[in-house]
Amino acid sequence: QQPVQSPQAVILREGEDAVINCSSSKALYSVHWYRQKHGEAPVFLMILLKGGEQKGHDKISASFNEKKQQSSLYLTASQLSYSGTYFCGTESYYGNNRLAFGKGNQVVVIP
Amino acid sequence: DSGVTQTPKHLITATGQRVTLRCSPRSGDLSVYWYQQSLDQGLQFLIQYYNGEERAKGNILERFSAQQFPDLHSELNLSSLELGDSALYFCASSPRLAGGSGANVLTFGAGSRLTVL
């Protein structure tokens, strides 16, 4: 039930864009995105509900394709503060209320 | 400060020992989750409680147990510890159960780092 995140790691320069993906084999009710900086706790970024919605957090936006059971996180004009590990958490219709997290996408933004 | 309090922050113990990790959820949150984070495994869901009752179980070993008390704080008990149990253990809380309305947005504590020697 653990979602699959790709790519495992991304290195980009300040100002560049990147896309990271999260996919599940289960029918999803919602997708959460969290960011964890080194040595800190994961922090909630946004939640996407069924219906193919998109959301944004600063210049970080995300989409949720319910039919494909996929979500993508878009890092636009990346800043140094975007560095960290991004986790998607998925809630499936038969997941018994649990939020299953993927292994994370490590993002490193360099000057 | 996220509002979720975990103690202790660091714990070093020997194999075969037993430890208890404690978590106080954010004020008003009824649901508590425990996750284990190892280097290459991401966030592994262990167990979830809602208002004192166990509601979901993940990859939690039989050597591990947890409970949520009437005041909503939770404890994770790890026994017969092995080297492989060394990890960062996170507690998270949310207002209610899953529902898609944002009610289950998780607020994480700072974690308890367990080192088993």
XYZ file of C-alpha atoms in Angstrom:
228
model
C 0.000 0.000 0.000
C 3.043 2.250 0.254
C 2.996 4.781 -2.603
C 5.955 4.950 -4.955
C 7.806 8.228 -5.269
C 10.120 9.212 -8.095
C 12.765 10.288 -8.734
C 14.557 9.247 -5.582
C 16.714 12.370 -5.609
C 16.853 15.639 -7.490
C 19.642 18.200 -7.558
C 18.820 21.553 -9.056
C 20.169 25.055 -9.105
C 18.383 27.985 -7.584
C 15.683 29.214 -9.941
C 15.252 25.926 -11.784
C 12.078 23.911 -11.891
C 11.518 20.290 -10.912
C 8.688 17.777 -10.793
C 8.434 14.909 -8.353
C 5.865 12.191 -8.564
C 3.834 9.931 -6.339
C 1.842 6.963 -7.556
C -0.278 4.330 -5.910
C -1.758 0.990 -6.868
C -4.854 1.748 -4.809
C -7.808 3.994 -5.547
C -7.038 7.154 -3.650
C -9.244 9.463 -1.656
C -6.612 12.052 -0.987
C -2.920 12.796 -1.314
C -0.869 14.733 1.223
C 2.524 16.310 0.712
C 4.967 16.898 3.555
C 8.482 18.270 3.578
C 11.163 17.207 6.017
C 14.325 19.222 6.427
C 17.406 17.495 7.742
C 17.103 16.709 11.431
C 13.574 18.060 11.689
C 10.046 16.673 11.711
C 7.979 16.458 8.532
C 5.831 19.525 7.976
C 2.519 19.558 6.127
C 2.506 21.368 2.776
C -0.850 20.608 1.211
C -3.632 18.099 0.787
C -5.326 17.238 -2.470
C -8.722 15.619 -2.577
C -10.362 13.536 -5.269
C -11.587 15.590 -8.181
C -8.312 16.364 -9.906
C -7.680 19.530 -8.010
C -4.508 21.506 -7.845
C -3.110 23.450 -4.967
C -0.226 25.709 -4.202
C 2.102 26.591 -1.376
C 4.300 29.550 -2.251
C 5.728 28.535 -5.620
C 5.207 24.875 -4.902
C 2.088 23.449 -6.485
C 0.639 19.993 -6.863
C -1.877 18.116 -8.908
C -3.848 14.965 -8.255
C -5.032 12.719 -11.035
C -7.568 10.506 -9.363
C -8.027 8.223 -12.364
C -4.327 7.514 -12.655
C -3.885 7.415 -8.884
C -0.993 9.805 -9.207
C 0.072 13.123 -7.788
C 2.826 15.425 -8.900
C 4.560 18.169 -6.976
C 5.907 21.092 -8.977
C 8.807 23.110 -7.603
C 8.871 26.332 -9.595
C 11.765 28.801 -9.539
C 13.295 26.799 -6.742
C 14.786 28.476 -3.707
C 17.453 27.214 -1.334
C 14.734 26.766 1.282
C 13.078 24.110 -0.879
C 15.835 21.640 -0.024
C 14.618 18.673 1.954
C 12.878 15.350 1.572
C 9.355 15.449 0.221
C 6.975 12.726 1.303
C 3.635 11.987 -0.225
C 1.053 10.378 1.981
C -1.879 8.606 0.444
C -5.255 7.763 1.813
C -7.052 5.007 -0.043
C -10.664 4.010 0.083
C -9.778 0.743 1.768
C -6.882 1.985 3.826
C -8.608 1.923 7.189
C -7.966 5.578 7.832
C -4.211 5.246 7.724
C -1.960 7.609 5.838
C 0.691 5.600 3.999
C 3.880 7.422 3.098
C 6.301 6.796 0.287
C 10.065 6.636 0.779
C 10.457 10.277 -0.124
C 12.061 12.429 -2.804
C 15.276 14.089 -1.711
C 15.581 17.564 -3.198
C 18.801 19.531 -3.035
C 18.836 23.098 -4.286
C 22.278 24.572 -4.813
C 23.230 28.230 -5.386
C 6.977 24.146 18.247
C 4.377 22.032 16.433
C 2.308 21.401 19.554
C 3.057 17.665 19.530
C 5.452 16.772 22.342
C 7.610 13.682 22.275
C 9.889 12.421 25.001
C 12.646 11.471 25.245
C 14.400 13.137 22.307
C 17.294 10.725 22.402
C 17.583 7.303 23.910
C 20.527 4.922 23.911
C 20.003 1.431 25.193
C 21.275 -2.118 24.835
C 19.879 -5.067 22.948
C 17.255 -6.991 24.838
C 16.096 -3.972 26.795
C 12.677 -2.311 26.857
C 11.889 1.365 26.374
C 8.805 3.549 26.390
C 8.334 6.535 24.111
C 5.788 9.131 25.077
C 3.692 11.475 22.983
C 1.301 14.293 23.859
C -0.838 15.296 20.890
C -1.606 18.833 19.835
C -4.375 20.381 21.886
C -7.750 19.363 20.479
C -6.439 16.502 18.353
C -8.033 13.157 19.081
C -6.029 10.918 16.782
C -2.444 9.821 17.380
C -0.194 8.035 14.901
C 3.194 6.388 15.370
C 5.717 6.166 12.542
C 9.179 4.644 12.370
C 11.761 6.292 10.157
C 14.865 4.373 9.185
C 17.446 5.610 6.697
C 16.222 3.778 3.645
C 12.616 3.053 4.527
C 10.981 6.434 4.711
C 8.094 6.791 7.133
C 6.722 3.403 8.124
C 3.283 3.499 9.675
C 3.108 1.566 12.932
C -0.221 2.202 14.610
C -3.031 4.718 14.999
C -5.310 5.547 17.914
C -8.439 7.627 17.976
C -9.914 8.837 21.234
C -8.403 5.964 23.158
C -9.151 3.174 20.716
C -6.836 1.433 18.288
C -8.063 2.201 14.756
C -5.384 1.024 12.357
C -2.310 -1.131 12.498
C 0.616 -1.138 10.139
C 3.932 -2.931 10.121
C 4.250 -3.033 13.875
C 6.247 -5.881 15.344
C 4.784 -8.081 18.059
C 7.560 -6.841 20.350
C 6.065 -3.371 20.064
C 2.857 -2.201 21.647
C 1.121 1.087 22.140
C -1.827 2.639 23.865
C -3.647 5.929 24.121
C -4.749 7.067 27.535
C -7.916 8.968 28.581
C -6.007 12.254 28.539
C -5.146 11.386 24.897
C -1.415 11.066 25.374
C 0.075 7.931 23.882
C 2.939 5.609 24.672
C 4.853 3.287 22.373
C 6.516 0.392 24.152
C 9.415 -1.357 22.463
C 10.705 -4.544 24.068
C 13.417 -7.143 23.440
C 15.191 -4.488 21.459
C 17.377 -5.433 18.520
C 20.005 -3.468 16.636
C 17.588 -3.073 13.748
C 15.136 -1.195 15.940
C 17.455 1.795 15.942
C 15.484 4.520 14.215
C 13.705 7.807 14.600
C 10.212 7.314 15.981
C 7.696 10.008 15.164
C 4.395 10.643 16.764
C 1.840 12.677 14.863
C -1.643 13.858 15.706
C -4.683 14.988 13.762
C -8.057 16.441 14.703
C -10.132 13.428 13.706
C -10.038 10.344 11.555
C -9.577 10.418 7.818
C -12.351 12.087 5.935
C -10.763 13.949 3.114
C -11.769 17.312 4.452
C -8.383 17.994 5.915
C -9.395 16.536 9.231
C -6.545 14.077 9.129
C -3.727 16.487 8.314
C -0.876 15.291 10.463
C 1.161 17.427 12.797
C 4.403 15.687 13.671
C 6.395 15.853 16.846
C 10.157 16.317 16.805
C 10.728 12.588 17.131
C 12.506 10.249 19.511
C 15.809 8.920 18.258
C 16.441 5.425 19.547
C 19.887 3.894 19.348
C 20.257 0.249 20.281
C 23.830 -0.879 20.966
